Short mmCIF file of C-alpha atoms and ligand atoms in Angstrom, two decimals:
data_model
loop_
_atom_site.label_atom_id
_atom_site.label_comp_id
_atom_site.label_asym_id
_atom_site.label_seq_id
_atom_site.Cartn_x
_atom_site.Cartn_y
_atom_site.Cartn_z
CA UNK A 30 -19.30 12.52 20.34
CA UNK A 31 -20.24 9.71 18.50
CA UNK A 32 -18.25 11.00 15.88
CA UNK A 33 -14.97 11.28 17.89
CA UNK A 34 -15.71 7.63 19.20
CA UNK A 35 -15.79 6.52 15.44
CA UNK A 36 -12.85 8.84 14.68
CA UNK A 37 -9.67 7.26 13.27
CA UNK A 38 -7.82 9.48 16.39
CA UNK A 39 -9.89 7.53 18.66
CA UNK A 40 -9.63 4.04 17.09
CA UNK A 41 -6.22 4.01 17.09
CA UNK A 42 -5.53 5.56 20.53
CA UNK A 43 -8.14 2.48 21.63
CA UNK A 44 -6.64 0.30 20.06
CA UNK A 45 -3.03 0.87 21.19
CA UNK A 46 -4.03 1.05 25.17
CA UNK A 47 -5.75 -2.02 24.74
CA UNK A 48 -2.93 -3.98 23.09
CA UNK A 49 -0.34 -2.43 25.45
CA UNK A 50 -2.80 -3.58 28.50
CA UNK A 51 -2.91 -7.18 26.78
CA UNK A 52 1.04 -7.41 26.60
CA UNK A 53 1.54 -5.70 29.82
CA UNK A 54 -0.98 -8.16 31.81
CA UNK A 55 0.29 -11.09 29.77
CA UNK A 56 4.16 -10.08 30.76
CA UNK A 57 3.29 -9.57 34.37
CA UNK A 58 0.85 -12.59 34.73
CA UNK A 59 3.63 -14.78 32.71
CA UNK A 60 6.31 -13.19 35.12
CA UNK A 61 4.63 -13.84 38.28
CA UNK A 62 3.87 -17.43 37.47
CA UNK A 63 7.65 -18.70 36.26
CA UNK A 64 8.96 -16.47 39.61
CA UNK A 65 6.46 -18.47 41.56
CA UNK A 66 7.55 -21.80 40.18
CA UNK A 67 11.08 -21.02 40.51
CA UNK A 68 10.64 -20.26 43.84
CA UNK A 69 8.74 -23.24 44.54
CA UNK A 70 11.47 -25.64 43.31
CA UNK A 71 13.89 -23.63 45.13
CA UNK A 72 11.66 -24.18 48.53
CA UNK A 73 11.46 -27.87 47.84
CA UNK A 74 15.26 -28.40 47.01
CA UNK A 75 15.83 -26.33 50.26
CA UNK A 76 13.45 -28.33 52.49
CA UNK A 77 15.05 -31.38 50.96
CA UNK A 78 18.54 -30.30 52.01
CA UNK A 79 17.01 -29.37 55.81
CA UNK A 80 15.68 -33.03 55.74
CA UNK A 81 19.07 -34.51 54.90
CA UNK A 82 20.95 -32.04 57.70
CA UNK A 83 18.34 -32.99 60.34
CA UNK A 84 18.57 -36.84 59.51
CA UNK A 85 22.47 -36.60 59.45
CA UNK A 86 22.35 -34.98 63.32
CA UNK A 87 20.13 -37.77 64.36
CA UNK A 88 22.15 -40.39 62.88
CA UNK A 89 25.50 -39.25 64.43
CA UNK A 90 23.55 -39.31 68.00
CA UNK A 91 21.16 -42.24 67.78
CA UNK A 92 22.66 -45.47 68.12
CA UNK A 93 19.95 -47.86 67.81
CA UNK A 94 16.23 -48.35 66.97
CA UNK A 95 14.87 -47.77 70.50
CA UNK A 96 15.21 -44.25 71.60
CA UNK A 97 16.75 -43.65 74.90
CA UNK A 98 15.45 -41.25 77.31
CA UNK A 99 18.25 -38.83 76.41
CA UNK A 100 17.77 -39.67 72.76
CA UNK A 101 14.14 -38.37 73.15
CA UNK A 102 15.57 -35.55 74.87
CA UNK A 103 17.91 -34.93 72.06
CA UNK A 104 15.19 -35.00 69.14
CA UNK A 105 13.25 -32.50 71.06
CA UNK A 106 16.46 -30.46 71.10
CA UNK A 107 16.26 -30.33 67.15
CA UNK A 108 12.81 -29.94 66.76
CA UNK A 109 13.63 -26.45 68.37
CA UNK A 110 16.49 -26.02 66.38
CA UNK A 111 14.69 -27.40 63.27
CA UNK A 112 11.64 -24.88 62.81
CA UNK A 113 9.74 -27.71 60.83
CA UNK A 114 7.68 -30.97 61.85
CA UNK A 115 9.27 -34.28 61.86
CA UNK A 116 8.32 -37.82 62.91
CA UNK A 117 10.79 -40.66 63.67
CA UNK A 118 9.78 -44.18 62.65
CA UNK A 119 10.97 -47.60 63.74
CA UNK A 120 13.13 -49.47 60.63
CA UNK A 121 9.89 -51.24 59.40
CA UNK A 122 8.24 -47.60 58.97
CA UNK A 123 4.80 -48.91 61.30
CA UNK A 124 5.81 -47.80 64.78
CA UNK A 125 5.95 -44.09 65.14
CA UNK A 126 8.67 -43.44 67.80
CA UNK A 127 8.95 -39.69 68.34
CA UNK A 128 6.61 -37.14 66.92
CA UNK A 129 7.69 -33.35 67.20
CA UNK A 130 4.49 -31.92 65.25
CA UNK A 131 2.09 -32.95 67.99
CA UNK A 132 0.79 -29.71 68.57
CA UNK A 133 1.06 -28.07 65.17
CA UNK A 134 -1.49 -26.70 63.02
CA UNK A 135 -2.16 -28.50 59.99
CA UNK A 136 -0.18 -27.50 56.82
CA UNK A 137 -1.77 -25.97 53.84
CA UNK A 138 0.52 -27.40 51.22
CA UNK A 139 1.76 -30.00 53.12
CA UNK A 140 5.29 -31.51 51.66
CA UNK A 141 7.00 -34.56 53.21
CA UNK A 142 10.42 -36.50 52.95
CA UNK A 143 11.40 -39.63 54.15
CA UNK A 144 15.14 -40.20 55.04
CA UNK A 145 16.79 -43.22 56.19
CA UNK A 146 18.55 -43.26 59.38
CA UNK A 147 21.60 -46.30 58.90
CA UNK A 148 24.29 -46.63 61.62
CA UNK A 149 26.97 -48.96 61.03
CA UNK A 150 25.58 -50.28 57.57
CA UNK A 151 22.01 -50.95 59.55
CA UNK A 152 18.66 -49.48 58.51
CA UNK A 153 17.69 -48.20 62.53
CA UNK A 154 14.56 -45.96 61.81
CA UNK A 155 13.32 -43.33 59.19
CA UNK A 156 12.81 -39.72 59.65
CA UNK A 157 10.11 -38.21 58.17
CA UNK A 158 10.03 -34.20 57.82
CA UNK A 159 6.98 -32.01 57.21
CA UNK A 160 6.85 -28.46 55.54
CA UNK A 161 4.12 -26.26 54.29
CA UNK A 162 4.69 -24.92 50.98
CA UNK A 163 2.56 -22.03 51.48
CA UNK A 164 4.95 -20.74 54.20
CA UNK A 165 8.53 -19.90 54.19
CA UNK A 166 8.84 -18.41 57.84
CA UNK A 167 12.29 -19.61 58.40
CA UNK A 168 14.39 -16.52 59.60
CA UNK A 169 17.46 -17.65 58.22
CA UNK A 170 15.67 -18.94 54.46
CA UNK A 171 17.99 -17.65 51.90
CA UNK A 172 15.30 -17.60 49.37
CA UNK A 173 13.66 -14.94 51.08
CA UNK A 174 15.40 -11.90 49.21
CA UNK A 175 14.48 -13.58 46.23
CA UNK A 176 10.64 -13.73 47.49
CA UNK A 177 10.64 -10.40 48.19
CA UNK A 178 11.41 -9.50 44.45
CA UNK A 179 8.44 -10.19 42.94
CA UNK A 180 7.22 -8.11 39.81
CA UNK A 181 6.28 -4.87 41.62
CA UNK A 182 2.80 -3.68 40.75
CA UNK A 183 3.70 0.08 41.05
CA UNK A 184 6.28 -0.96 38.03
CA UNK A 185 2.84 -2.18 36.45
CA UNK A 186 1.02 0.52 36.82
CA UNK A 187 3.90 2.95 35.63
CA UNK A 188 4.57 0.97 32.34
CA UNK A 189 0.84 1.18 31.71
CA UNK A 190 0.49 5.00 32.13
CA UNK A 191 3.47 5.35 29.80
CA UNK A 192 1.76 2.90 27.63
CA UNK A 193 -1.35 5.39 27.56
CA UNK A 194 1.00 8.39 26.98
CA UNK A 195 2.63 6.55 23.92
CA UNK A 196 -0.47 5.25 22.55
CA UNK A 197 -1.59 8.71 22.68
CA UNK A 198 1.14 10.20 20.82
CA UNK A 199 1.35 7.35 18.22
CA UNK A 200 -2.50 7.67 17.54
CA UNK A 201 -2.04 11.86 17.20
CA UNK A 202 1.19 11.11 15.17
CA UNK A 203 -0.83 8.45 12.78
CA UNK A 204 -4.19 10.26 12.56
CA UNK A 205 -3.00 13.84 11.86
CA UNK A 206 -2.29 13.49 8.45
CA UNK A 207 -5.44 11.75 8.08
CA UNK A 208 -7.47 14.61 9.60
CA UNK A 209 -5.79 17.02 7.82
CA UNK A 210 -6.10 15.31 4.18
CA UNK A 211 -10.02 14.84 5.05
CA UNK A 212 -9.76 18.88 5.54
CA UNK A 213 -8.30 19.26 2.56
CA UNK A 214 -10.54 16.89 0.37
CA UNK A 215 -13.35 18.55 1.92
CA UNK A 216 -12.04 22.03 0.70
CA UNK A 217 -11.32 20.10 -2.83
CA UNK A 218 -15.13 18.61 -2.83
CA UNK A 219 -16.43 22.07 -2.11
CA UNK A 220 -14.55 23.84 -5.53
CA UNK A 221 -11.59 25.34 -3.48
CA UNK A 222 -9.27 23.74 -6.08
CA UNK A 223 -5.79 25.80 -5.06
CA UNK A 224 -5.51 23.49 -1.96
CA UNK A 225 -3.43 20.25 -1.88
CA UNK A 226 -2.99 17.39 0.37
CA UNK A 227 -0.22 17.49 2.77
CA UNK A 228 2.30 14.85 1.86
CA UNK A 229 3.03 13.67 5.42
CA UNK A 230 2.82 10.52 7.65
CA UNK A 231 3.54 7.15 6.84
CA UNK A 232 4.62 6.05 3.61
CA UNK A 233 1.14 4.91 2.42
CA UNK A 234 -0.50 7.96 3.61
CA UNK A 235 2.33 9.88 1.45
CA UNK A 236 1.71 7.83 -1.28
CA UNK A 237 -2.24 8.42 -1.02
CA UNK A 238 -1.53 12.31 -0.54
CA UNK A 239 0.47 12.51 -3.96
CA UNK A 240 -1.71 10.58 -5.87
CA UNK A 241 -4.94 12.70 -4.68
CA UNK A 242 -2.91 15.73 -5.51
CA UNK A 243 -2.43 14.06 -8.82
CA UNK A 244 -5.53 13.26 -9.58
CA UNK A 245 -6.91 16.76 -8.24
CA UNK A 246 -4.30 18.54 -10.79
CA UNK A 247 -5.45 16.10 -13.58
CA UNK A 248 -9.23 16.80 -12.50
CA UNK A 249 -8.51 20.87 -12.95
CA UNK A 250 -6.65 20.02 -16.42
CA UNK A 251 -9.90 18.06 -17.61
CA UNK A 252 -12.09 20.87 -16.20
CA UNK A 253 -9.99 23.00 -18.14
CA UNK A 254 -10.13 21.50 -21.33
CA UNK A 255 -13.79 20.86 -21.04
CA UNK A 256 -14.08 24.36 -20.95
CA UNK A 257 -12.18 25.06 -24.02
CA UNK A 258 -13.87 22.20 -25.71
CA UNK A 259 -17.26 23.99 -25.13
CA UNK A 260 -15.54 27.14 -26.18
CA UNK A 261 -14.24 25.56 -29.43
CA UNK A 262 -17.18 23.69 -30.50
CA UNK A 263 -19.55 26.68 -30.08
CA UNK A 264 -17.34 28.53 -32.38
CA UNK A 265 -16.64 25.96 -34.53
CA UNK A 266 -20.36 25.22 -35.09
CA UNK A 267 -21.39 28.64 -34.92
CA UNK A 268 -18.85 30.00 -37.68
CA UNK A 269 -20.05 27.95 -40.56
CA UNK A 270 -23.75 27.82 -39.54
CA UNK A 271 -23.97 31.76 -39.47
CA UNK A 272 -22.41 31.92 -42.45
CA UNK A 273 -24.82 29.32 -44.09
CA UNK A 274 -27.61 31.12 -42.81
CA UNK A 275 -27.04 34.68 -44.34
CA UNK A 276 -26.21 33.03 -47.69
CA UNK A 277 -29.35 31.05 -47.82
CA UNK A 278 -31.15 34.13 -46.20
CA UNK A 279 -29.68 36.64 -49.05
CA UNK A 280 -30.57 33.74 -51.83
CA UNK A 281 -34.23 33.14 -50.11
CA UNK A 282 -34.17 37.61 -50.38
CA UNK A 283 -33.45 37.56 -53.67
CA UNK A 284 -29.89 39.53 -53.32
CA UNK A 285 -27.57 36.62 -54.02
CA UNK A 286 -28.38 34.64 -56.91
CA UNK A 287 -28.32 31.39 -56.96
CA UNK A 288 -25.75 30.91 -59.25
CA UNK A 289 -23.46 27.48 -59.30
CA UNK A 290 -20.62 29.31 -57.49
CA UNK A 291 -22.68 30.55 -54.49
CA UNK A 292 -24.35 26.96 -54.13
CA UNK A 293 -20.72 25.74 -54.24
CA UNK A 294 -19.72 27.83 -51.17
CA UNK A 295 -22.80 26.61 -49.36
CA UNK A 296 -21.41 22.91 -50.06
CA UNK A 297 -18.16 23.82 -48.79
CA UNK A 298 -19.61 24.97 -45.38
CA UNK A 299 -22.20 22.22 -44.93
CA UNK A 300 -18.89 19.94 -45.87
CA UNK A 301 -17.03 21.34 -43.13
CA UNK A 302 -19.90 20.86 -40.77
CA UNK A 303 -20.02 17.33 -41.83
CA UNK A 304 -16.45 16.59 -41.27
CA UNK A 305 -16.81 18.28 -37.76
CA UNK A 306 -19.43 16.23 -37.02
CA UNK A 307 -17.63 12.92 -38.30
CA UNK A 308 -14.59 13.65 -36.34
CA UNK A 309 -16.67 14.23 -33.14
CA UNK A 310 -18.07 11.06 -33.78
CA UNK A 311 -14.73 9.21 -34.47
CA UNK A 312 -13.46 10.65 -31.09
CA UNK A 313 -16.30 9.36 -29.09
CA UNK A 314 -16.06 6.16 -30.76
CA UNK A 315 -12.45 5.83 -30.47
CA UNK A 316 -12.39 7.04 -26.81
CA UNK A 317 -15.16 5.04 -25.58
CA UNK A 318 -13.74 1.74 -27.01
CA UNK A 319 -16.85 1.33 -29.06
CA UNK A 320 -14.89 0.39 -32.16
CA UNK A 321 -14.35 -3.62 -32.75
CA UNK A 322 -11.08 -4.25 -33.97
CA UNK A 323 -10.89 -6.50 -37.11
CA UNK A 324 -7.05 -7.95 -36.56
CA UNK A 325 -5.61 -9.82 -38.96
CA UNK A 326 -1.77 -10.69 -39.95
CA UNK A 327 -0.93 -7.77 -42.22
CA UNK A 328 2.45 -7.08 -43.88
CA UNK A 329 3.06 -3.61 -42.28
CA UNK A 330 5.50 -2.42 -44.93
CA UNK A 331 3.00 -2.52 -47.82
CA UNK A 332 -0.03 -0.82 -45.64
CA UNK A 333 2.17 1.86 -44.68
CA UNK A 334 3.54 2.47 -48.42
CA UNK A 335 -0.31 2.31 -49.46
CA UNK A 336 -0.59 4.97 -47.13
CA UNK A 337 2.82 6.91 -48.86
CA UNK A 338 1.28 6.63 -52.00
CA UNK A 339 -2.14 7.79 -51.33
CA UNK A 340 -0.57 11.29 -49.99
CA UNK A 341 2.19 11.76 -53.15
CA UNK A 342 -0.38 13.65 -54.87
CA UNK A 343 -0.96 16.10 -52.29
CA UNK A 344 2.34 16.34 -50.78
CA UNK A 345 3.48 17.24 -54.67
CA UNK A 346 0.89 19.77 -54.47
CA UNK A 347 2.07 21.54 -51.55
CA UNK A 348 5.74 21.23 -52.83
CA UNK A 349 6.99 19.08 -50.07
CA UNK A 350 9.43 16.43 -50.60
CA UNK A 351 7.69 13.24 -49.49
CA UNK A 352 9.68 9.68 -48.89
CA UNK A 353 9.11 6.25 -47.61
CA UNK A 354 12.07 4.30 -45.60
CA UNK A 355 11.49 0.58 -46.22
CA UNK A 356 12.82 -1.62 -43.63
CA UNK A 357 15.25 -4.64 -44.41
CA UNK A 358 12.85 -7.55 -43.29
CA UNK A 359 9.38 -8.32 -43.55
CA UNK A 360 7.39 -6.49 -40.71
CA UNK A 361 4.20 -8.84 -40.14
CA UNK A 362 1.96 -7.61 -37.42
CA UNK A 363 -1.48 -8.91 -35.78
CA UNK A 364 -3.41 -5.36 -36.64
CA UNK A 365 -6.68 -3.72 -37.76
CA UNK A 366 -5.45 -2.53 -40.96
CA UNK A 367 -8.12 0.08 -41.54
CA UNK A 368 -7.34 1.68 -37.97
CA UNK A 369 -3.74 1.47 -38.78
CA UNK A 370 -4.26 3.60 -42.07
CA UNK A 371 -6.36 5.89 -40.34
CA UNK A 372 -3.52 6.63 -37.44
CA UNK A 373 -0.72 6.60 -40.25
CA UNK A 374 -2.62 8.83 -42.65
CA UNK A 375 -3.55 11.42 -39.68
CA UNK A 376 -0.03 11.30 -38.94
CA UNK A 377 1.21 12.30 -42.56
CA UNK A 378 -1.79 14.67 -43.16
CA UNK A 379 -0.81 16.64 -40.12
CA UNK A 380 2.96 16.47 -41.42
CA UNK A 381 2.11 17.87 -44.69
CA UNK A 382 -0.06 20.14 -42.96
CA UNK A 383 2.39 21.85 -40.53
CA UNK A 384 5.54 21.92 -43.22
CA UNK A 385 6.18 24.72 -45.43
CA UNK A 386 6.77 24.26 -48.87
CA UNK A 387 10.17 22.83 -50.03
CA UNK A 388 10.07 20.93 -46.62
CA UNK A 389 10.25 17.13 -46.56
CA UNK A 390 8.33 14.33 -45.00
CA UNK A 391 9.64 11.11 -44.02
CA UNK A 392 7.67 7.87 -43.35
CA UNK A 393 9.02 4.63 -42.43
CA UNK A 394 9.04 1.61 -40.36
CA UNK A 395 11.21 -0.82 -38.41
CA UNK A 396 11.06 -3.92 -36.38
CA UNK A 397 12.48 -3.24 -32.59
CA UNK A 398 12.07 -5.00 -28.97
CA UNK A 399 8.62 -3.36 -28.23
CA UNK A 400 7.23 -4.56 -31.86
CA UNK A 401 7.28 -2.77 -35.29
CA UNK A 402 7.57 1.02 -34.74
CA UNK A 403 6.13 3.11 -37.10
CA UNK A 404 7.09 6.77 -37.75
CA UNK A 405 6.51 10.25 -39.75
CA UNK A 406 9.03 12.93 -39.48
CA UNK A 407 9.04 16.00 -41.14
CA UNK A 408 11.27 19.62 -41.12
CA UNK A 409 8.07 21.51 -40.57
CA UNK A 410 7.26 24.10 -37.56
CA UNK A 411 7.39 21.94 -34.93
CA UNK A 412 6.04 22.15 -31.38
CA UNK A 413 7.28 23.65 -28.52
CA UNK A 414 8.16 21.69 -25.54
CA UNK A 415 5.38 22.94 -23.32
CA UNK A 416 2.69 21.91 -26.24
CA UNK A 417 4.53 18.58 -26.58
CA UNK A 418 2.61 16.65 -23.76
CA UNK A 419 -0.90 18.26 -24.96
CA UNK A 420 -0.94 17.51 -28.30
CA UNK A 421 -2.31 14.33 -27.84
CA UNK A 422 -5.37 15.64 -25.89
CA UNK A 423 -9.00 16.10 -27.09
CA UNK A 424 -9.44 19.54 -28.93
CA UNK A 425 -5.92 20.45 -28.65
CA UNK A 426 -4.65 22.79 -31.06
CA UNK A 427 -1.18 24.44 -30.83
CA UNK A 428 -2.18 27.61 -32.87
CA UNK A 429 -5.93 28.06 -32.41
CA UNK A 430 -6.58 31.12 -34.46
CA UNK A 431 -4.62 29.44 -37.29
CA UNK A 432 -6.21 26.61 -37.47
CA UNK A 433 -9.99 28.15 -37.34
CA UNK A 434 -8.78 30.17 -40.37
CA UNK A 435 -7.85 27.58 -42.16
CA UNK A 436 -11.04 25.65 -43.83
CA UNK A 437 -9.25 22.24 -44.31
CA UNK A 438 -8.37 22.12 -40.84
CA UNK A 439 -9.53 19.64 -37.90
CA UNK A 440 -10.66 20.37 -34.45
CA UNK A 441 -7.58 18.88 -32.79
CA UNK A 442 -9.13 15.32 -32.21
CA UNK A 443 -7.01 13.67 -35.16
CA UNK A 444 -4.16 12.88 -32.69
CA UNK A 445 -6.75 11.84 -29.53
CA UNK A 446 -8.08 9.32 -31.79
CA UNK A 447 -4.72 8.01 -32.98
CA UNK A 448 -3.61 7.54 -29.57
CA UNK A 449 -7.24 5.64 -28.62
CA UNK A 450 -6.56 3.44 -31.45
CA UNK A 451 -2.95 2.66 -30.68
CA UNK A 452 -3.78 1.69 -27.56
CA UNK A 453 -6.44 -0.33 -28.57
CA UNK A 454 -3.59 -2.26 -30.08
CA UNK A 455 -1.79 -2.44 -27.00
CA UNK A 456 1.10 0.00 -28.54
CA UNK A 457 1.86 3.55 -27.17
CA UNK A 458 2.26 6.86 -29.15
CA UNK A 459 4.61 9.37 -28.64
CA UNK A 460 6.27 12.50 -30.11
CA UNK A 461 9.70 14.21 -30.18
CA UNK A 462 9.63 17.85 -31.57
CA UNK A 463 11.30 21.47 -31.73
CA UNK A 464 9.97 24.19 -32.74
CA UNK A 465 11.36 25.13 -36.24
CA UNK A 466 12.98 22.25 -36.50
CA UNK A 467 10.35 19.64 -37.06
CA UNK A 468 8.55 17.11 -35.71
CA UNK A 469 8.63 12.76 -35.18
CA UNK A 470 5.33 11.22 -34.50
CA UNK A 471 5.92 7.35 -33.94
CA UNK A 472 4.03 4.30 -32.33
CA UNK A 473 4.62 0.97 -31.95
CA UNK A 474 2.52 -2.22 -32.42
P1 ADP B 527 -6.19 18.62 -36.01
O1 ADP B 527 -7.23 17.90 -36.12
O2 ADP B 527 -6.27 20.14 -35.48
O3 ADP B 527 -4.98 18.42 -36.77
P2 ADP B 527 -4.75 16.56 -34.23
O4 ADP B 527 -5.19 16.01 -33.20
O5 ADP B 527 -4.17 15.96 -35.50
O6 ADP B 527 -5.65 17.97 -34.55
O7 ADP B 527 -3.21 17.79 -33.99
C1 ADP B 527 -3.08 18.55 -32.73
C2 ADP B 527 -2.23 19.60 -32.98
O8 ADP B 527 -0.91 19.05 -32.94
C3 ADP B 527 -2.52 20.77 -34.27
O9 ADP B 527 -3.47 21.37 -34.09
C4 ADP B 527 -0.86 20.91 -34.41
O10 ADP B 527 -1.05 22.45 -33.96
C5 ADP B 527 -0.20 20.08 -33.84
N1 ADP B 527 0.56 18.72 -34.37
C6 ADP B 527 -0.03 17.80 -34.93
N2 ADP B 527 1.13 17.22 -35.66
C7 ADP B 527 1.97 18.33 -36.25
C8 ADP B 527 3.14 18.42 -36.93
N3 ADP B 527 3.63 17.00 -37.47
N4 ADP B 527 4.25 19.29 -36.82
C9 ADP B 527 3.32 20.22 -36.07
N5 ADP B 527 2.32 20.42 -35.32
C10 ADP B 527 1.49 19.20 -35.11
#
């Protein structure tokens, strides 16, 4: 019960009902008060008109201040015709000459008028009429139709029922997607990953559901990578460790002589293990943003040229034509030069790695609206469209078995480190590639 009361549907329903009751009551009370006011004004105007009519009738029949018997008789007649009470006073207003209100009950809301009686230019008396604003019992009173058309309590009740119904419909409509989403969220939290939030309801709810769906998809992907990473790491570590162990065991058992060649093989395995640990360290440093950037103003052309020079020997050894495209203008930027060298080196070493002998690799830079763009283009094996968005992910390698067999290969963290470093500089990194045609990696600073 408590859960139901604190639920969104009930809360919305309750709020809508409260709001509509408040609005309807305000309209009803406001409408009644306004009608009452205009009716009162109407009544007063009507009473005034009646008073003047009576005064006119009196004026046409009474000739002097003193009332004759016939005139008194006439006033009695008027009192019967006009159902309201009136008094007739002498001209100075102090002497009461006729009172039709003798036996009438007191008015609850008295309202009176003074109308002077003027005959041939002389003031001969006053008529004072008396009304009760709380009553309107004239049979010929034209306002009676108005009075009867007061705001109807039945209409109010009808509107109230309608608003309760509409409140329920609205509350249901608004809360349905929330309830459905919460059920799906429970499923997801419980490990049922295939389910997705229904994208329905208000625009904010749709937005929220889409965002959560994207989060779940991303979470699934991350989880996949995590599993893959554990597999890769175990494999990467086990292979050199097993090989090392068997070699050392063999030397200790005297099966393998401790020659320079055998020691060199052990050294290569240890070196590979060290590089692997180094890569992991660099990755956690870069991704955890635990590094400090030593920003300084650098002429980027020279910096990229230095990287190019560093790779000339290696590319020649592999039979790859490495070129450097210089910009026409000096390109200065505020960067950490060591980190930029690290990023460009990673791109160039990958390009050389994934380009066959006889291929070519071009490194270059140029100024653009978004800063300086540095790129490395090769005509190597390229990357398929499907893999393209994944190459910047940690431990992602396009061809896993091939990389493992290659002792000089990385563990698929070079580009994710480069990405973290570029982002730390406020830039973005990207790639364009086509299988068999080559790849172009670039970033802006
Ligand atoms: P690794 O340490 O394995 O080189 P990287 O993060 O540097 O990892 O690269 C990730 C993957 O992207 C590589 O395994 C490779 O398959 C692919 N890749 C990177 N650069 C290129 C390139 N120039 N041409 C083709 N594939 C590339």
